[in-house]
Amino acid sequence: MAQSLELLLIQFLMPDNDARRQAEEQIRRLARDPQVVPALVHHLRTAKTPNVRQLAAVLLRKKITSHWPKLPPHAKASLKQALIDSITIDHSHLVRRASANVVSIIAKYAVPAGEWPELLPFIFHCSQSPQEDHREVKMFRDFVPSILNVSRQCLANGEEDVASIAFEIFDELIESPAPLLGDSVRSIVQFSLEVCSNQELEINIRQQAIQIISWLVKFKASFLKKHKLVIPILQVMCPLLTETADEDGDSDLAADRSAAEVIDTMAINLPRHVFPPVLEFASVSFRHINPKYREAAVTSLGVVSEGCCEHLKDKLEDCLKVVLEALKDQEQMVRGAASFALGQFAEHLQPEILSHYESVLPCILNALEDPSDEVKEKSYYALAAFCEDMGEDILPYLDPLMCRLVMSLQGSPRNLQETCMSAIGSVAAAAEQAFMPYAEKVLEMMKGFMVLTNDEDLCARARATEVVGIVAMAVGRARMETVLPPFIEAAISGFVLDYSELREYTHGFFSNVAEILDDSFAQYLPHVVPLAFSSCNLDDGSAVDIDDADSVDNGFSGVSSDDDVNDEPRVRNISVRTGVLDEKAAATQAIGFFALHTKSAYAPYLEESLKILIRHSGYFHEDVRLQAIISLKHILTAIRAIPPAHADVLEKQKDILDTVMNIYIKTMREDDDKEVVAQACTSLADIVRDCGFAIIEPYITRLAEATLILLRQESCCQQVESDGEDDGDIDHDEVLMDAVSDLLPAFAKVMGSYFDPIFTKLFDSLMKFAKSPHPPQDKTMVVATLAEVAQGMGAPISAYVDKIMPLVLKELASSEATNRRNAAFCVGEMCKNGGAAALKYYGDILHGLHRLFADSEPDDAVRDNAAGAIARMIMVQPQSIPLNQVLPVFIKALPLKEDHEESMVVYSCVCNLLLSSHPQILPLVPDVINAFAQVVVSPNESDEVKTVVAKAVSHLISVYGQQMQPILSALPPTHANALASFANRR
């Protein structure tokens, strides 16, 4: 049949109408025979003419529905493979499209549910087709209703394996770069929610349904917003938190755990949409008689605390009240969830959470006495997270905390000892020198842990090693330098125990010791550098455990669609957590610290270190890349510290700079992790400032181009997966954009007025962040950037004054203190550098600043920056300022209370007025002297500022003599003596 059919196909394509009609009739007759399918497949594969291949595919599409059930298995397999080959490798666009149409027909009408697994190769190949071929794969949208209908029927009949195949198909469709889902998203979500909420189904199939929701949240968040599916999803996921896991089952497959993972992912990707319904669920469930609902209430608040941190901060008092009350619940499960939530609050709601320490710390201390070890363990975690950044606020609690922790460490099981040690480390980090009385006891206890060698004790040994490093950092070099050698020896000896976590924590310990000892750490380099190199060079390929969900260290593990270890790993957005990976990240960090603190002594290790860091800057996991990006800058610091006694040193410095700059610029453009890119930008800004324009000039053009790409949000890390829809929401990483915006002031500082041509190209993209609907944080980022650019670039900023000033004047009246503070700083710099262009705004500026001096202004830093702005205006345009009205308000705001970076400009302005005996300042001399006296006794002011002040006081005494005595005599004795002391130093 194949040979005769080929002739007929060729005849059908001929221009002769009679011949064509004859061929069509014969083809129709042959097509009644199922054997026509193998013949058409043969021509689809082998015909030399694209038109023949296309016609074969078209005929297949027309006949496949009736013939499919009659085909033997080998014929079906042959057809499928031919279609895959045609779709993926045929040169003809029309042939590929016709073949894809056949797949659609097979999928919709011909394939029994039991044969769906064989469809997966089609879907995979079609979904990976190039962008220009997406027309061929949109037909899969029509296939979704068929899958859903059959799946529902099969689930009703107990055939869960068929629905499992459906979820695998959805999985491929979701991950496809082609826009395959369309409006079928709503149907897929509805079906998945039906399955995951049905407690009569097996947990595995429910897990798959939850996983589909999770992938949709990650890859198609804009679709969920567009189709208003966020609330329906949360209305199912939040109640799933109340399910009780089967005691005999796998806890990682528990519905409540998986639901928590989805809610966490939703909070990170859709915080504004997620927080209100979760807060409503928590508020209602917290008063429920069923303890599982109370547990779910506080769990939900803890789970969203990372993603919804800004929204939670606005409701912190109410949410914290719920969590602290739950910490006293009669049910252990509720208290455990509360201690988890409190730890999450402490970790993610900084620094606002710290202001509540008076209510939080006593509750945690009580929880440490809980009869449940699980509650205790989570409470130690909460304590560790809370205390780390408390600073001196921890001092009133230091003694009771340490007494309790030391007692627990001596009499608790191993798992509690480990979390207890973490808490001790956090307390030490917060207390710093005040930890001195406890250091000896703690170090002695750690010494006992650092000699343990049994496998079950090595995790505790790792924690102890970490604590020694933290305590050493807290109490300082003077106390620790003579104490450290035996601990360093014990740490090194731990490497023979072949325990990755111990090696990881030991690298962290060495990093801390290097920071403490600084150049004295050079003596240990021959011992510790090879260990770091060894960890960096480990082969972790066999240890990689690919998780189907981002691994977030919040007490909930990832969600897997099944248990098949042979599944192909995902090619993007994978999350990997292995001991080897963490060890590599710690070792990479250690290399940087060794170089930074020993500088020229690190020279023998620079070449090998650079090779490792270059390799790790392209590592598959972002944690290692991040540490490589940080350490590369430290390597540059080390090589630049080597005296250029020989030409080869200068050449080496140039080569390393070139390598580092190229990696950073490539990272800005191509890395897909925002934190890594932000760190590259931060490091670049530091390098630009440290090296100066002459050294970085060859890279300026490429740096500016990469910066522009980031400002336009077009870099790799800023690409959001969607089906081509843009819902207009503002969604970017604040940390990333802050780091990007910091580059502009760095350029301006080293380039001065030469930055203007580059700034012109960046200006419009920067200003877009100040337009609606961007949040206040974006607007103040723009204003702060503009202020620092004006400060560095100087006079050329005048060309931008008319575009900038309306924004800044509006920001002076912002409800956010940070915005008002930056706006005040910005108007000062605009007036200082904007020349005549700024003059016409002086009236509006003075009006806006006047509000910031009023008693109603609650923020001292805002008032300090307002004073700085007035000082700059007076110094550049005194004749344009009504000094008789402005100076009394200005002087009344002195001394500065918080932002002492404004001190030099403010006090220099006042001193200049005094030295020139300006008539408007003389009546205010008593107030000025009182402010100056407070300046000279302040530990927050520099000697340089105090010297400027003293010079003005000496001038007043020399000029006005006796008139000054009553003013000086009215000062408190300590202030008068300090002022006299500084005045006499001149």
Short mmCIF file of N, CA, C and O in Angstrom, two decimals, residues 129-208:
data_model
loop_
_atom_site.label_atom_id
_atom_site.label_comp_id
_atom_site.label_asym_id
_atom_site.label_seq_id
_atom_site.Cartn_x
_atom_site.Cartn_y
_atom_site.Cartn_z
N SER A 129 8.80 23.55 22.16
CA SER A 129 9.01 24.07 20.81
C SER A 129 9.41 25.52 20.85
O SER A 129 9.11 26.24 21.79
N PRO A 130 10.11 26.01 19.80
CA PRO A 130 10.54 27.40 19.76
C PRO A 130 9.35 28.35 19.81
O PRO A 130 8.23 27.98 19.48
N GLN A 131 9.62 29.57 20.18
CA GLN A 131 8.57 30.57 20.35
C GLN A 131 7.72 30.71 19.08
O GLN A 131 6.51 30.84 19.14
N GLU A 132 8.38 30.67 17.90
CA GLU A 132 7.64 30.92 16.67
C GLU A 132 6.70 29.77 16.33
O GLU A 132 5.86 29.90 15.46
N ASP A 133 6.83 28.63 17.05
CA ASP A 133 5.97 27.49 16.77
C ASP A 133 4.87 27.33 17.80
O ASP A 133 4.22 26.30 17.87
N HIS A 134 4.63 28.33 18.60
CA HIS A 134 3.65 28.18 19.67
C HIS A 134 2.23 28.00 19.15
O HIS A 134 1.37 27.50 19.85
N ARG A 135 1.99 28.37 17.90
CA ARG A 135 0.65 28.15 17.35
C ARG A 135 0.31 26.67 17.31
O ARG A 135 -0.84 26.27 17.48
N GLU A 136 1.35 25.85 17.10
CA GLU A 136 1.10 24.42 17.00
C GLU A 136 0.72 23.80 18.34
O GLU A 136 0.08 22.75 18.38
N VAL A 137 1.13 24.42 19.43
CA VAL A 137 0.93 23.76 20.72
C VAL A 137 -0.24 24.34 21.51
O VAL A 137 -0.63 23.78 22.52
N LYS A 138 -0.82 25.44 21.05
CA LYS A 138 -1.97 26.00 21.76
C LYS A 138 -3.17 25.07 21.75
O LYS A 138 -4.09 25.19 22.56
N MET A 139 -3.15 24.11 20.81
CA MET A 139 -4.24 23.16 20.73
C MET A 139 -4.38 22.34 22.02
O MET A 139 -5.44 21.77 22.29
N PHE A 140 -3.33 22.30 22.83
CA PHE A 140 -3.43 21.53 24.06
C PHE A 140 -4.43 22.15 25.04
O PHE A 140 -4.93 21.48 25.93
N ARG A 141 -4.74 23.42 24.84
CA ARG A 141 -5.76 24.03 25.69
C ARG A 141 -7.10 23.32 25.49
O ARG A 141 -7.87 23.15 26.43
N ASP A 142 -7.38 22.91 24.26
CA ASP A 142 -8.63 22.20 23.97
C ASP A 142 -8.63 20.79 24.54
O ASP A 142 -9.69 20.17 24.67
N PHE A 143 -7.44 20.31 24.87
CA PHE A 143 -7.30 18.94 25.38
C PHE A 143 -7.63 18.88 26.87
O PHE A 143 -8.04 17.85 27.39
N VAL A 144 -7.49 20.00 27.59
CA VAL A 144 -7.65 19.99 29.05
C VAL A 144 -9.03 19.54 29.49
O VAL A 144 -9.15 18.70 30.40
N PRO A 145 -10.13 20.06 28.92
CA PRO A 145 -11.45 19.60 29.40
C PRO A 145 -11.63 18.09 29.30
O PRO A 145 -12.25 17.48 30.17
N SER A 146 -11.09 17.49 28.22
CA SER A 146 -11.20 16.04 28.09
C SER A 146 -10.49 15.32 29.22
O SER A 146 -11.01 14.37 29.80
N ILE A 147 -9.29 15.78 29.55
CA ILE A 147 -8.54 15.17 30.66
C ILE A 147 -9.33 15.29 31.96
O ILE A 147 -9.46 14.33 32.73
N LEU A 148 -9.88 16.47 32.20
CA LEU A 148 -10.59 16.70 33.46
C LEU A 148 -11.83 15.81 33.57
O LEU A 148 -12.10 15.22 34.63
N ASN A 149 -12.59 15.71 32.49
CA ASN A 149 -13.80 14.89 32.53
C ASN A 149 -13.48 13.43 32.80
O ASN A 149 -14.11 12.78 33.64
N VAL A 150 -12.50 12.90 32.07
CA VAL A 150 -12.13 11.49 32.27
C VAL A 150 -11.58 11.27 33.67
O VAL A 150 -11.89 10.27 34.32
N SER A 151 -10.77 12.23 34.15
CA SER A 151 -10.17 12.08 35.48
C SER A 151 -11.23 12.04 36.57
O SER A 151 -11.15 11.23 37.51
N ARG A 152 -12.24 12.90 36.45
CA ARG A 152 -13.31 12.90 37.46
C ARG A 152 -14.05 11.56 37.46
O ARG A 152 -14.37 11.00 38.52
N GLN A 153 -14.32 11.05 36.26
CA GLN A 153 -15.00 9.75 36.17
C GLN A 153 -14.15 8.65 36.78
O GLN A 153 -14.66 7.79 37.51
N CYS A 154 -12.86 8.67 36.49
CA CYS A 154 -11.97 7.63 37.01
C CYS A 154 -11.84 7.71 38.53
O CYS A 154 -11.80 6.69 39.22
N LEU A 155 -11.77 8.92 39.06
CA LEU A 155 -11.69 9.06 40.52
C LEU A 155 -12.97 8.53 41.17
O LEU A 155 -12.93 7.89 42.23
N ALA A 156 -14.11 8.79 40.54
CA ALA A 156 -15.38 8.29 41.07
C ALA A 156 -15.42 6.77 41.06
O ALA A 156 -16.06 6.14 41.91
N ASN A 157 -14.69 6.16 40.11
CA ASN A 157 -14.65 4.70 40.01
C ASN A 157 -13.47 4.08 40.75
O ASN A 157 -13.21 2.88 40.63
N GLY A 158 -12.72 4.92 41.49
CA GLY A 158 -11.58 4.41 42.25
C GLY A 158 -10.32 4.22 41.45
O GLY A 158 -9.36 3.59 41.93
N GLU A 159 -10.26 4.73 40.21
CA GLU A 159 -9.08 4.58 39.37
C GLU A 159 -8.17 5.81 39.54
O GLU A 159 -8.05 6.66 38.64
N GLU A 160 -7.52 5.89 40.69
CA GLU A 160 -6.73 7.07 41.00
C GLU A 160 -5.46 7.16 40.15
O GLU A 160 -4.91 8.24 39.94
N ASP A 161 -5.00 6.00 39.63
CA ASP A 161 -3.78 6.03 38.83
C ASP A 161 -3.98 6.83 37.55
O ASP A 161 -3.05 7.45 37.03
N VAL A 162 -5.21 6.85 37.02
CA VAL A 162 -5.48 7.62 35.81
C VAL A 162 -5.40 9.12 36.10
O VAL A 162 -4.79 9.89 35.36
N ALA A 163 -6.00 9.55 37.21
CA ALA A 163 -5.92 10.96 37.59
C ALA A 163 -4.48 11.36 37.86
O ALA A 163 -4.08 12.50 37.59
N SER A 164 -3.69 10.42 38.36
CA SER A 164 -2.28 10.70 38.59
C SER A 164 -1.58 11.06 37.28
O SER A 164 -0.75 11.97 37.23
N ILE A 165 -1.94 10.33 36.21
CA ILE A 165 -1.36 10.63 34.89
C ILE A 165 -1.80 12.02 34.44
O ILE A 165 -1.02 12.78 33.86
N ALA A 166 -3.04 12.39 34.72
CA ALA A 166 -3.53 13.71 34.35
C ALA A 166 -2.69 14.79 35.01
O ALA A 166 -2.34 15.80 34.37
N PHE A 167 -2.35 14.60 36.28
CA PHE A 167 -1.54 15.60 36.98
C PHE A 167 -0.13 15.68 36.39
O PHE A 167 0.47 16.75 36.36
N GLU A 168 0.38 14.54 35.91
CA GLU A 168 1.69 14.59 35.25
C GLU A 168 1.62 15.43 33.98
O GLU A 168 2.54 16.19 33.66
N ILE A 169 0.50 15.28 33.25
CA ILE A 169 0.32 16.08 32.03
C ILE A 169 0.23 17.56 32.38
O ILE A 169 0.87 18.41 31.76
N PHE A 170 -0.56 17.89 33.40
CA PHE A 170 -0.67 19.29 33.83
C PHE A 170 0.69 19.84 34.25
O PHE A 170 1.01 21.00 34.00
N ASP A 171 1.45 18.98 34.89
CA ASP A 171 2.78 19.39 35.35
C ASP A 171 3.62 19.87 34.17
O ASP A 171 4.27 20.93 34.22
N GLU A 172 3.59 19.10 33.08
CA GLU A 172 4.36 19.49 31.89
C GLU A 172 3.81 20.77 31.27
O GLU A 172 4.55 21.65 30.83
N LEU A 173 2.47 20.88 31.22
CA LEU A 173 1.87 22.07 30.62
C LEU A 173 2.23 23.33 31.42
O LEU A 173 2.50 24.38 30.84
N ILE A 174 2.24 23.22 32.73
CA ILE A 174 2.55 24.38 33.58
C ILE A 174 3.98 24.83 33.36
O ILE A 174 4.27 26.03 33.29
N GLU A 175 4.90 23.87 33.24
CA GLU A 175 6.31 24.22 33.12
C GLU A 175 6.68 24.70 31.72
O GLU A 175 7.75 25.27 31.52
N SER A 176 5.80 24.49 30.76
CA SER A 176 6.15 24.83 29.38
C SER A 176 6.40 26.31 29.22
O SER A 176 5.67 27.14 29.75
N PRO A 177 7.45 26.67 28.45
CA PRO A 177 7.65 28.09 28.13
C PRO A 177 6.60 28.60 27.14
O PRO A 177 6.44 29.79 26.98
N ALA A 178 5.90 27.67 26.47
CA ALA A 178 4.84 28.08 25.56
C ALA A 178 3.57 28.40 26.36
O ALA A 178 3.34 27.83 27.42
N PRO A 179 2.72 29.28 25.86
CA PRO A 179 1.50 29.66 26.58
C PRO A 179 0.41 28.61 26.39
O PRO A 179 -0.58 28.85 25.70
N LEU A 180 0.59 27.45 27.01
CA LEU A 180 -0.31 26.32 26.75
C LEU A 180 -1.59 26.38 27.58
O LEU A 180 -2.58 25.75 27.21
N LEU A 181 -1.58 27.06 28.72
CA LEU A 181 -2.69 26.93 29.64
C LEU A 181 -3.91 27.76 29.26
O LEU A 181 -5.03 27.27 29.26
N GLY A 182 -3.69 29.04 28.94
CA GLY A 182 -4.81 29.89 28.60
C GLY A 182 -5.84 29.93 29.73
O GLY A 182 -5.51 29.90 30.91
N ASP A 183 -7.09 29.98 29.35
CA ASP A 183 -8.16 30.06 30.34
C ASP A 183 -8.41 28.74 31.05
O ASP A 183 -9.26 28.67 31.95
N SER A 184 -7.69 27.69 30.66
CA SER A 184 -7.88 26.40 31.33
C SER A 184 -7.28 26.40 32.74
O SER A 184 -7.50 25.45 33.49
N VAL A 185 -6.55 27.45 33.10
CA VAL A 185 -5.99 27.53 34.45
C VAL A 185 -7.09 27.36 35.51
O VAL A 185 -6.94 26.62 36.47
N ARG A 186 -8.19 28.08 35.30
CA ARG A 186 -9.27 28.00 36.29
C ARG A 186 -9.78 26.58 36.47
O ARG A 186 -9.97 26.11 37.60
N SER A 187 -9.96 25.86 35.35
CA SER A 187 -10.47 24.48 35.44
C SER A 187 -9.46 23.57 36.13
O SER A 187 -9.84 22.70 36.93
N ILE A 188 -8.17 23.75 35.81
CA ILE A 188 -7.14 22.90 36.43
C ILE A 188 -7.08 23.16 37.93
O ILE A 188 -6.98 22.22 38.73
N VAL A 189 -7.15 24.43 38.32
CA VAL A 189 -7.12 24.76 39.75
C VAL A 189 -8.34 24.18 40.45
O VAL A 189 -8.22 23.58 41.53
N GLN A 190 -9.50 24.34 39.86
CA GLN A 190 -10.72 23.82 40.49
C GLN A 190 -10.64 22.32 40.70
O GLN A 190 -10.97 21.80 41.78
N PHE A 191 -10.17 21.60 39.66
CA PHE A 191 -10.04 20.15 39.79
C PHE A 191 -9.01 19.79 40.85
O PHE A 191 -9.24 18.89 41.68
N SER A 192 -7.88 20.47 40.85
CA SER A 192 -6.83 20.17 41.83
C SER A 192 -7.31 20.42 43.25
O SER A 192 -7.01 19.65 44.17
N LEU A 193 -8.08 21.50 43.43
CA LEU A 193 -8.61 21.79 44.77
C LEU A 193 -9.63 20.75 45.20
O LEU A 193 -9.68 20.37 46.38
N GLU A 194 -10.44 20.26 44.25
CA GLU A 194 -11.38 19.19 44.57
C GLU A 194 -10.65 17.95 45.09
O GLU A 194 -11.06 17.32 46.06
N VAL A 195 -9.56 17.63 44.40
CA VAL A 195 -8.81 16.42 44.76
C VAL A 195 -8.09 16.59 46.09
O VAL A 195 -8.17 15.73 46.97
N CYS A 196 -7.38 17.69 46.27
CA CYS A 196 -6.56 17.81 47.48
C CYS A 196 -7.42 17.99 48.73
O CYS A 196 -6.96 17.70 49.84
N SER A 197 -8.65 18.43 48.58
CA SER A 197 -9.51 18.61 49.76
C SER A 197 -10.35 17.37 50.06
O SER A 197 -11.04 17.33 51.08
N ASN A 198 -10.29 16.36 49.22
CA ASN A 198 -11.08 15.14 49.40
C ASN A 198 -10.31 14.16 50.27
O ASN A 198 -9.40 13.46 49.81
N GLN A 199 -10.68 14.06 51.53
CA GLN A 199 -9.94 13.23 52.48
C GLN A 199 -10.17 11.74 52.25
O GLN A 199 -9.47 10.91 52.86
N GLU A 200 -11.11 11.38 51.39
CA GLU A 200 -11.34 9.96 51.12
C GLU A 200 -10.36 9.41 50.09
O GLU A 200 -10.25 8.20 49.92
N LEU A 201 -9.66 10.30 49.39
CA LEU A 201 -8.68 9.86 48.40
C LEU A 201 -7.36 9.54 49.07
O LEU A 201 -7.07 10.01 50.19
N GLU A 202 -6.52 8.76 48.37
CA GLU A 202 -5.20 8.44 48.89
C GLU A 202 -4.34 9.71 48.96
O GLU A 202 -4.48 10.62 48.14
N ILE A 203 -3.45 9.73 49.95
CA ILE A 203 -2.64 10.94 50.16
C ILE A 203 -1.73 11.23 48.97
O ILE A 203 -1.46 12.39 48.65
N ASN A 204 -1.28 10.20 48.25
CA ASN A 204 -0.38 10.43 47.11
C ASN A 204 -1.03 11.26 46.02
O ASN A 204 -0.42 12.17 45.47
N ILE A 205 -2.29 10.92 45.68
CA ILE A 205 -2.97 11.67 44.62
C ILE A 205 -3.30 13.07 45.10
O ILE A 205 -3.24 14.05 44.34
N ARG A 206 -3.62 13.22 46.39
CA ARG A 206 -3.87 14.55 46.93
C ARG A 206 -2.58 15.38 46.90
O ARG A 206 -2.61 16.59 46.63
N GLN A 207 -1.47 14.72 47.15
CA GLN A 207 -0.18 15.41 47.08
C GLN A 207 0.08 15.94 45.68
O GLN A 207 0.58 17.06 45.51
N GLN A 208 -0.23 15.14 44.69
CA GLN A 208 -0.03 15.59 43.32
C GLN A 208 -0.88 16.82 43.01
O GLN A 208 -0.44 17.75 42.33
#
